[in-house]
mmCIF file of C-alpha atoms in Angstrom:
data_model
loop_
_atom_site.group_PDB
_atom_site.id
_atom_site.type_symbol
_atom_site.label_atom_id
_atom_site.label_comp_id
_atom_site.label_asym_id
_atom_site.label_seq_id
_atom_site.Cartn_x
_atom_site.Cartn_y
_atom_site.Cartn_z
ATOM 1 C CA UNK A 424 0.000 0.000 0.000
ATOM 2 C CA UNK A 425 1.875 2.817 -1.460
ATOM 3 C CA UNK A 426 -0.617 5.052 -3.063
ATOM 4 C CA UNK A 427 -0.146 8.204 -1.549
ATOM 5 C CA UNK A 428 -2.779 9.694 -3.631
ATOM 6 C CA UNK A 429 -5.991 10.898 -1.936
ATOM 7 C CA UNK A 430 -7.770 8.042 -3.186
ATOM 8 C CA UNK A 431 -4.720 5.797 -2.243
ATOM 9 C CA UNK A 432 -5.064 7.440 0.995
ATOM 10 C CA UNK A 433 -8.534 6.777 1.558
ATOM 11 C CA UNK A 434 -8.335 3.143 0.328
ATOM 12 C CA UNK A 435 -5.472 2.626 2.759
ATOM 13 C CA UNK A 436 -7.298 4.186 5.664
ATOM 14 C CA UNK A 437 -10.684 1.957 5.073
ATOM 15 C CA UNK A 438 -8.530 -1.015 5.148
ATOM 16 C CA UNK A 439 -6.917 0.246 8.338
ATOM 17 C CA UNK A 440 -11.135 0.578 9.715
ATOM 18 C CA UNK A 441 -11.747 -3.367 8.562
ATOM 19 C CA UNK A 442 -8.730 -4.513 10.313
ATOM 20 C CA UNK A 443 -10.125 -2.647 13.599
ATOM 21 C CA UNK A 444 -13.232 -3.569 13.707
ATOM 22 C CA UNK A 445 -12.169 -7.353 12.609
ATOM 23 C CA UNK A 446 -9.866 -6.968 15.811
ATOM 24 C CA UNK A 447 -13.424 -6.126 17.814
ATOM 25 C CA UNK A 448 -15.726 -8.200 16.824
ATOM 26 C CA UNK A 449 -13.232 -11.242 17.103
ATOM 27 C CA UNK A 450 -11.716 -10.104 20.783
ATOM 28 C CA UNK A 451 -14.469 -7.592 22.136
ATOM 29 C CA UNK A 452 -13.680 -3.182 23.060
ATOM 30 C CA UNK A 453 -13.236 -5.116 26.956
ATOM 31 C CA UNK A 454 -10.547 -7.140 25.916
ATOM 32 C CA UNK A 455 -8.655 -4.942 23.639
ATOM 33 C CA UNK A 456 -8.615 -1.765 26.134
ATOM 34 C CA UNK A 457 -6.916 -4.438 28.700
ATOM 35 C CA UNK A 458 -3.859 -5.330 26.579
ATOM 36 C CA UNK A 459 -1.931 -2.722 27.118
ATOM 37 C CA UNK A 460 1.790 -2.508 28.850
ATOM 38 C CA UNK A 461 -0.085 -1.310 32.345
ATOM 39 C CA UNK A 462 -2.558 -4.476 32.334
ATOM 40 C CA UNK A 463 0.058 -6.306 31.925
ATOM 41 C CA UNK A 464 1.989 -4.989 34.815
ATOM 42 C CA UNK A 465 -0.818 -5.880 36.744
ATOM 43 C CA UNK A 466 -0.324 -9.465 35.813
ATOM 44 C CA UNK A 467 3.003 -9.820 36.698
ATOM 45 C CA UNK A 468 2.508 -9.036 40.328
ATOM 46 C CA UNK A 469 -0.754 -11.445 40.071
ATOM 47 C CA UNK A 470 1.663 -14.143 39.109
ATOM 48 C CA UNK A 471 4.687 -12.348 41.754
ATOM 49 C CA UNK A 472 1.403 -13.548 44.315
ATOM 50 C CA UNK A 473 0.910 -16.174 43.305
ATOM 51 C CA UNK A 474 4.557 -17.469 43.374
ATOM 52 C CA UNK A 475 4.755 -16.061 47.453
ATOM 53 C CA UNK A 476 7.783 -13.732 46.460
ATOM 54 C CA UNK A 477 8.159 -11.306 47.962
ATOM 55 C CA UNK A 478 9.963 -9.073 45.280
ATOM 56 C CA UNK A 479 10.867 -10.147 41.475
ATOM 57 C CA UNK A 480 14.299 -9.411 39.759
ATOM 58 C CA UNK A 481 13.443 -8.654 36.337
ATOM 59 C CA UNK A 482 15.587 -8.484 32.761
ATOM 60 C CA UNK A 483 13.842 -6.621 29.628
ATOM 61 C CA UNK A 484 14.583 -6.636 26.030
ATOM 62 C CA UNK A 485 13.387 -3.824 24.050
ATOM 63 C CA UNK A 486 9.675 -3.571 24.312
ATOM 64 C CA UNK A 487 10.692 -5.729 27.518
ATOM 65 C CA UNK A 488 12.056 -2.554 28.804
ATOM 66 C CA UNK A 489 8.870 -0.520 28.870
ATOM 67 C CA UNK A 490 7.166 -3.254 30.672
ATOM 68 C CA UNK A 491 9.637 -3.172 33.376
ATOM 69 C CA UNK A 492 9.039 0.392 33.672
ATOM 70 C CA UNK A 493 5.512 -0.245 33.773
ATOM 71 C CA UNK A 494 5.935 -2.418 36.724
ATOM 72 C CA UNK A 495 9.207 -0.484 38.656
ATOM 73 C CA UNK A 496 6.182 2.761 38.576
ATOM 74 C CA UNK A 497 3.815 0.399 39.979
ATOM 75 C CA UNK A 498 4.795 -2.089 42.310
ATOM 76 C CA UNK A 499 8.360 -0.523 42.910
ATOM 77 C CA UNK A 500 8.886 -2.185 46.586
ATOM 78 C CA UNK A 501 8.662 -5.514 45.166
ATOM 79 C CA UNK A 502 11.799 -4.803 42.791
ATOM 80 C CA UNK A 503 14.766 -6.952 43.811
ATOM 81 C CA UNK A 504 16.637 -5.827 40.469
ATOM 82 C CA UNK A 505 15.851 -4.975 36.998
ATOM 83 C CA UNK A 506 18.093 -4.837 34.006
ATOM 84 C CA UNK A 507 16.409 -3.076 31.400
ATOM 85 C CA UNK A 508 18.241 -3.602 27.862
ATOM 86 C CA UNK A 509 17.558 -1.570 24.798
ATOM 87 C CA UNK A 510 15.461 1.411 26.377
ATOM 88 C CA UNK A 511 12.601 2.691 24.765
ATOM 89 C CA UNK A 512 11.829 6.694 25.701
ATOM 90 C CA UNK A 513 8.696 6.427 28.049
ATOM 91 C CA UNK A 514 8.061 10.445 27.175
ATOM 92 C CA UNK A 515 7.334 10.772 23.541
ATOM 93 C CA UNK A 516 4.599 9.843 21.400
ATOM 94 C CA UNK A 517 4.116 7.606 18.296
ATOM 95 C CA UNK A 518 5.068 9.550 15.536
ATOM 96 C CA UNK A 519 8.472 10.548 17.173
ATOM 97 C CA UNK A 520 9.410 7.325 18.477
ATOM 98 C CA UNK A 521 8.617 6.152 14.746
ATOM 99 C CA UNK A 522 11.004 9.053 13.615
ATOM 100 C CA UNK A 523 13.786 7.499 16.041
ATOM 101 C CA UNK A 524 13.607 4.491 14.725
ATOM 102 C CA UNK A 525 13.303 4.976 10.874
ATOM 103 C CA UNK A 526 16.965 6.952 11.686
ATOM 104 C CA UNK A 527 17.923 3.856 13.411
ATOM 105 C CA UNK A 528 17.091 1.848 10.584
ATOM 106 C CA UNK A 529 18.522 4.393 8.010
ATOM 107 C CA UNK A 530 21.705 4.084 10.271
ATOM 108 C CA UNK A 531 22.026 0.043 9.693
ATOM 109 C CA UNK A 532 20.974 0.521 6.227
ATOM 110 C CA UNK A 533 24.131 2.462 5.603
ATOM 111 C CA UNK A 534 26.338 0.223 7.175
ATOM 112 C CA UNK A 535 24.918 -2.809 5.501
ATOM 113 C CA UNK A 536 25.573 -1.135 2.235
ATOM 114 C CA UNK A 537 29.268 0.011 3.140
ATOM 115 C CA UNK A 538 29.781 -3.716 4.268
ATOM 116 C CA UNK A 539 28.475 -5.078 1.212
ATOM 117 C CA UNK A 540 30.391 -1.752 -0.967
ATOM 118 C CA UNK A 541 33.397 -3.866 -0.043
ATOM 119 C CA UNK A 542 32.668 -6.539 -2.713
ATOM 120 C CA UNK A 543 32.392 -5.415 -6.006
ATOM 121 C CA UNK A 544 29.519 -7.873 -6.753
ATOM 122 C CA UNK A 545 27.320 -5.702 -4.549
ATOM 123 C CA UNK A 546 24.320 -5.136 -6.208
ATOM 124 C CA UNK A 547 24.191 -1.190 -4.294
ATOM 125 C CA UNK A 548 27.297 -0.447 -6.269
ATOM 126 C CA UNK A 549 30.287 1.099 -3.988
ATOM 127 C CA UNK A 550 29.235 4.919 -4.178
ATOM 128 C CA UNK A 551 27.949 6.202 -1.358
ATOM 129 C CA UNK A 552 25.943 9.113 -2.657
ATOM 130 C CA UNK A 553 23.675 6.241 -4.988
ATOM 131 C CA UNK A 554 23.389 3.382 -2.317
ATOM 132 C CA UNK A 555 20.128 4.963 -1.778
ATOM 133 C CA UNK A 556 19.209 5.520 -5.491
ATOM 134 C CA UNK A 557 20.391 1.863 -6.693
ATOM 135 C CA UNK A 558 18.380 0.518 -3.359
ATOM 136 C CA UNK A 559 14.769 2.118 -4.760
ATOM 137 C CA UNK A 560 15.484 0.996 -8.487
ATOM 138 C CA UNK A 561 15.549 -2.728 -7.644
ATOM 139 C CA UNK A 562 12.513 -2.447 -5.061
ATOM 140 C CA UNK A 563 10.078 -0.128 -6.309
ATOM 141 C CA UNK A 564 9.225 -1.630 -9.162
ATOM 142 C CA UNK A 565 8.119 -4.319 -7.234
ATOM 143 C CA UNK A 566 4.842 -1.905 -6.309
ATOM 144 C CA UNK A 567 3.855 -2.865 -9.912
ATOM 145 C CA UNK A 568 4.882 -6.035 -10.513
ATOM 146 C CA UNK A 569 6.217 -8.527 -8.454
ATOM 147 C CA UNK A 570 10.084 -10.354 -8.244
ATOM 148 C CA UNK A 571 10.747 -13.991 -9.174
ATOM 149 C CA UNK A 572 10.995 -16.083 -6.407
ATOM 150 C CA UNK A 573 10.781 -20.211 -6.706
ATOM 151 C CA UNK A 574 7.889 -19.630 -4.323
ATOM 152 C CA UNK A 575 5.020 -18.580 -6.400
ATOM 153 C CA UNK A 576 3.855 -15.465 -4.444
ATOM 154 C CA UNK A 577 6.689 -13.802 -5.941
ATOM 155 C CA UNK A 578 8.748 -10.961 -4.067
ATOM 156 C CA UNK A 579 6.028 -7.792 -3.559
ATOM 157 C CA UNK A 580 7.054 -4.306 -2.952
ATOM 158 C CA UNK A 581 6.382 -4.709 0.938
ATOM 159 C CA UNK A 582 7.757 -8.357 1.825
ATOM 160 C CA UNK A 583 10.907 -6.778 -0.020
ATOM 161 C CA UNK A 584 10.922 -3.847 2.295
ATOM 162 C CA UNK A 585 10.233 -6.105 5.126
ATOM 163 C CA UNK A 586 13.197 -8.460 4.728
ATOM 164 C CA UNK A 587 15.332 -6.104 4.254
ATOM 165 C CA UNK A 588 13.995 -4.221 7.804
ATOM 166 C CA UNK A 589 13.991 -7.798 8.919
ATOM 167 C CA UNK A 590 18.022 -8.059 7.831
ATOM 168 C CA UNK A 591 19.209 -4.771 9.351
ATOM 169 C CA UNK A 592 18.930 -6.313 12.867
ATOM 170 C CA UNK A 593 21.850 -8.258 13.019
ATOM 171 C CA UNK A 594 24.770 -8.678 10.457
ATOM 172 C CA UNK A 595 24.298 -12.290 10.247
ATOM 173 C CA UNK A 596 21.511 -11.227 8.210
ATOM 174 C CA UNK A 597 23.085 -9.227 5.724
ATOM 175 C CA UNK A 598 24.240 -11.911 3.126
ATOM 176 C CA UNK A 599 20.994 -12.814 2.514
ATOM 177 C CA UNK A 600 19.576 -9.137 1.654
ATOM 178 C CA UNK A 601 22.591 -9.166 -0.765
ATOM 179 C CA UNK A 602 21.038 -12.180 -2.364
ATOM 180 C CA UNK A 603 17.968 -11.386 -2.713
ATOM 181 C CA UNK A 604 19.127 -7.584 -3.934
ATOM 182 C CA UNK A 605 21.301 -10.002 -6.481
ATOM 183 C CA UNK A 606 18.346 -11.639 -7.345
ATOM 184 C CA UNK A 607 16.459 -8.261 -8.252
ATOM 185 C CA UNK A 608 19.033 -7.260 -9.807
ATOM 186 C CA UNK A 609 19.892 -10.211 -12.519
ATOM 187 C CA UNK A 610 16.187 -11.290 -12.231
ATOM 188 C CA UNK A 611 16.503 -14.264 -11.246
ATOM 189 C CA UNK A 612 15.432 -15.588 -7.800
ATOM 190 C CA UNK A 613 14.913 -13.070 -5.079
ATOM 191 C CA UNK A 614 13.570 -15.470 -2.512
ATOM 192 C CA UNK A 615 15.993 -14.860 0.399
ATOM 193 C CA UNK A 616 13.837 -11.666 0.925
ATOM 194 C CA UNK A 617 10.696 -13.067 0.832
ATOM 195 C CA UNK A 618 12.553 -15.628 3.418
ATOM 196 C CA UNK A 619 13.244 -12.732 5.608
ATOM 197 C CA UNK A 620 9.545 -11.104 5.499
ATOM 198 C CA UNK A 621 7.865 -14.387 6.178
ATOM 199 C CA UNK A 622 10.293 -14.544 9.690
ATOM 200 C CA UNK A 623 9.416 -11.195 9.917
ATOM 201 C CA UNK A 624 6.105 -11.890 9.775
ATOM 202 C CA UNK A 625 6.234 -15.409 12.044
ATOM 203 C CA UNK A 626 4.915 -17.334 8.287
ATOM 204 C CA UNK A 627 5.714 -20.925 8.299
ATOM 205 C CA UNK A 628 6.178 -22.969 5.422
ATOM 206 C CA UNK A 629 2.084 -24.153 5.175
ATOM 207 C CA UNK A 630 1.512 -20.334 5.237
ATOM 208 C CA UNK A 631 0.110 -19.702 8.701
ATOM 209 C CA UNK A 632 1.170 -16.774 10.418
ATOM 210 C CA UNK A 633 1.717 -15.982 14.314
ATOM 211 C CA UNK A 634 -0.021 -13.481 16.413
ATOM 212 C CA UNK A 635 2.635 -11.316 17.055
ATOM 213 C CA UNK A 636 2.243 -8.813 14.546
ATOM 214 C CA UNK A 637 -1.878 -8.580 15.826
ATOM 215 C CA UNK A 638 -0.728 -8.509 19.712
ATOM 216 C CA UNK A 639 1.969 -5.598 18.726
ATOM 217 C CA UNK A 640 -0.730 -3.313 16.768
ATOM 218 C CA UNK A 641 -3.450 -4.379 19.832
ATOM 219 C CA UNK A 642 -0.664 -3.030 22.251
ATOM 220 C CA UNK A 643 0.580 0.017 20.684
ATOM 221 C CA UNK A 644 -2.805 1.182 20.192
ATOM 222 C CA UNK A 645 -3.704 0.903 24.019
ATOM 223 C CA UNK A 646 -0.349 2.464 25.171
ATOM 224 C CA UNK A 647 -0.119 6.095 23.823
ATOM 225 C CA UNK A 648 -3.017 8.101 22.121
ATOM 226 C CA UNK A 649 -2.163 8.428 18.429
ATOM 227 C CA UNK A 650 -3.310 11.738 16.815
ATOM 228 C CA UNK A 651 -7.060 11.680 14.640
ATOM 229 C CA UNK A 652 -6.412 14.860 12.673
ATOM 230 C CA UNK A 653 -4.699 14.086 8.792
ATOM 231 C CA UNK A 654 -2.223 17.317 8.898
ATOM 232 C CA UNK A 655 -0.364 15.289 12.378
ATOM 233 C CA UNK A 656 0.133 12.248 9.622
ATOM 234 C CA UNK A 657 1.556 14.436 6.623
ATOM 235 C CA UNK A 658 3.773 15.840 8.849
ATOM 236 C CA UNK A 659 4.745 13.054 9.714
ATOM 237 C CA UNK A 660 5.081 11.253 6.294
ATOM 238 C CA UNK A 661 7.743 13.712 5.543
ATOM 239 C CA UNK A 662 9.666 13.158 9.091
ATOM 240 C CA UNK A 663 9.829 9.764 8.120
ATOM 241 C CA UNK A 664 10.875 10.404 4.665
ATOM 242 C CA UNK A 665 13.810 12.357 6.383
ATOM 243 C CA UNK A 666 14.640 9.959 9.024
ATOM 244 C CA UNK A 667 14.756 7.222 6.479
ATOM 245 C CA UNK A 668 15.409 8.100 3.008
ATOM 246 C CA UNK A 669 16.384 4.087 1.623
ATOM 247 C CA UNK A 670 11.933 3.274 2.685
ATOM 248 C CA UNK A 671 11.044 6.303 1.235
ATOM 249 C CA UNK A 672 8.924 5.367 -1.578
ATOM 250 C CA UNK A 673 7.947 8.088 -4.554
ATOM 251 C CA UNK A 674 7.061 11.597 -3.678
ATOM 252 C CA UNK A 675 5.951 13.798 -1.114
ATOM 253 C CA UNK A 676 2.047 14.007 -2.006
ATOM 254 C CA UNK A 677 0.922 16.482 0.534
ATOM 255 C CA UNK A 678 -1.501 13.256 1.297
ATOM 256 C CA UNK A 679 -0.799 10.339 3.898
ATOM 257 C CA UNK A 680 -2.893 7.711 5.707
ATOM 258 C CA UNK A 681 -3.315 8.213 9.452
ATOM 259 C CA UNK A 682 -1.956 5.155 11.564
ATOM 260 C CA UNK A 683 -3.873 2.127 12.609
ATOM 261 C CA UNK A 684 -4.034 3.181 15.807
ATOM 262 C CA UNK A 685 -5.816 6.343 15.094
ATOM 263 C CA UNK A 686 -8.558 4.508 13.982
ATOM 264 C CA UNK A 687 -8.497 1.899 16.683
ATOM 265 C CA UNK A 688 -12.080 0.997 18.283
ATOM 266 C CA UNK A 689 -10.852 1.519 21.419
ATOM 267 C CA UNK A 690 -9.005 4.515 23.630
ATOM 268 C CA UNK A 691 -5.696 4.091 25.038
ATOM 269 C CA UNK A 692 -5.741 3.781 28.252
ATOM 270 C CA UNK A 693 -1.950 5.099 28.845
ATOM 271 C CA UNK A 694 -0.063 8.364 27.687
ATOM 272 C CA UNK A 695 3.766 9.116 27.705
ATOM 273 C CA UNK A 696 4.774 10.087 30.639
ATOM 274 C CA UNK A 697 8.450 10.493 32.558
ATOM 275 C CA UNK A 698 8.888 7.643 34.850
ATOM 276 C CA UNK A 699 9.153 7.585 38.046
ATOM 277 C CA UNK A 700 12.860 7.392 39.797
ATOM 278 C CA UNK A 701 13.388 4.221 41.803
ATOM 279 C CA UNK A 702 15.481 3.786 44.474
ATOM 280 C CA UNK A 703 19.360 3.998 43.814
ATOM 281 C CA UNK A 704 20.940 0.807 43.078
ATOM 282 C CA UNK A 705 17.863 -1.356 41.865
ATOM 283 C CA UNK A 706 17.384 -0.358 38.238
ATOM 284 C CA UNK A 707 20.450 -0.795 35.239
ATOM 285 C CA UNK A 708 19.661 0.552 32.286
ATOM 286 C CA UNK A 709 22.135 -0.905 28.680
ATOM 287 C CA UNK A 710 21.734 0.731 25.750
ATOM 288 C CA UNK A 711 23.934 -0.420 22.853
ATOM 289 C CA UNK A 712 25.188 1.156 19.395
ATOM 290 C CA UNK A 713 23.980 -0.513 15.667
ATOM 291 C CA UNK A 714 20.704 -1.773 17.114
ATOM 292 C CA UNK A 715 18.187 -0.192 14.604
ATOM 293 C CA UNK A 716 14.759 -0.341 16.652
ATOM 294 C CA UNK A 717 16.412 0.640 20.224
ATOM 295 C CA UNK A 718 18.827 3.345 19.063
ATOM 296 C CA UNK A 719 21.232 4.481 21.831
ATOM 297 C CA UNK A 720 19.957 7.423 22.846
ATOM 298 C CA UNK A 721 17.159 6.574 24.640
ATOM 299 C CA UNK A 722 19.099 4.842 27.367
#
């Protein structure tokens, strides 16, 4: 979905309402407004109780880390430790923790393609000023028409974006975003990135997908009000642009879709807020450098 058109826009957003109100009707507004990070909070000392401990210590990946500051605000006396690796900011909204992260991604998308400049099969070429460039001619046709893969799906525009997201998390991805790239390039088989999107994705091999992608939207949309109004998400369309030129596909239209979570059935039941200091000595925070989705700063 890369119409940016206003009747791209529109078709993007009423697919957006479907997947909401599918997300309803299966689960129910009660359910969905008690998935959030602060629910579960609540659980973990439930299960704390139900163990007889008297405190927990606690070690959080990622989104693992706003959990842990979920429960540290909450149910800080019955914090042994807590490690809390890869911070997320607790203080700022969706569209600028979105903005952080498309620079991390931008970030590992550079040095994937200076890695892979070292080769001279590269299919980005070994200029720096047209890794960008050479990235959106092999993917963006793919909007049109899709790449040759063995599988029969073929590579589309947004499984080849997706792998290649997928990839930038850990070098021992890399070679295979060169293949597929390779594949684009010669046209021949670009299948390692539909490989990556379907891990992405949780796919297996008889095509059914996991839940995480559906527990991560139900989530997000419960955590931190997104903004309703259309000028918050074409402002944003060209922050992202900026933070991440490689995903960056066509022009500026002046149009964008609003987020899924503006147009979630429920409200959130959280906002962004500072946390709450805990007492010295109970709380480590690690933040480390080349991780796209937790970028350094944060910690």
């Amino acid at each position: 979905m890369v119409d940016y058109s206003q009747a791209g826009v529109a078709h993007i957003e009423q697919v957006y309402r479907e997947l909401a109100q599918h997300c309803a009707d299966r689960m129910g507004p009660g359910f969905l407004a008690n998935v959030g990070t602060a629910s579960a909070a609540r659980d973990m000392d439930l299960i704390r109780q139900a163990l007889g401990d008297d405190q927990i210590n606690y070690l959080g990946y990622s989104y693992g880390t706003e959990l842990g500051t979920a429960y540290l605000e909450r149910f800080g006396a019955h914090v042994r430790a807590m490690v809390l690796d890869g911070a997320i900011d607790p203080t700022i909204g969706p569209i600028e923790e979105n903005v952080k992260q498309l620079a991390g991604f931008q970030t590992a998308f550079n040095d994937y393609a200076a890695d892979c400049a070292r080769s001279t099969a590269c299919p980005l070429g070994t200029d720096p000023t047209q890794w960008v460039n050479r990235y959106h001619a092999l993917v963006d046709p793919l909007a049109a028409s899709p790449g040759k893969t063995t599988d029969p799906r073929g590579l589309s525009y947004a499984d080849a974006t997706t792998g290649t997201i997928n990839a930038l998390y850990t070098p021992q991805h890399w070679k295979y975003l060169t293949s597929g790239l390779l594949g684009l390039l010669r046209g021949t088989d670009a299948g390692d990135l539909l490989v990556l999107a379907d891990d992405y994705y949780g796919r297996d091999r008889d095509g059914h997908y996991d839940n995480d992608q559906d527990a991560f939207n139900a989530i997000r949309c419960v955590d931190a009000p997104a903004p309703t109004d259309a000028a918050s998400w074409v402002s944003a369309d060209q922050q992202f642009r900026q933070a991440a030129p490689f995903l960056s596909y066509g022009q500026f239209t002046g149009f964008a879709p609003r987020d899924l979570c503006a147009l979630w059935p429920v409200p959130a039941t959280s906002t962004p807020h500072a946390a709450a200091p805990a007492a010295p000595g109970k709380v480590v925070v690690v933040s480390t450098t080349h991780d796209p989705a937790t970028p350094i700063r944060p910690g």
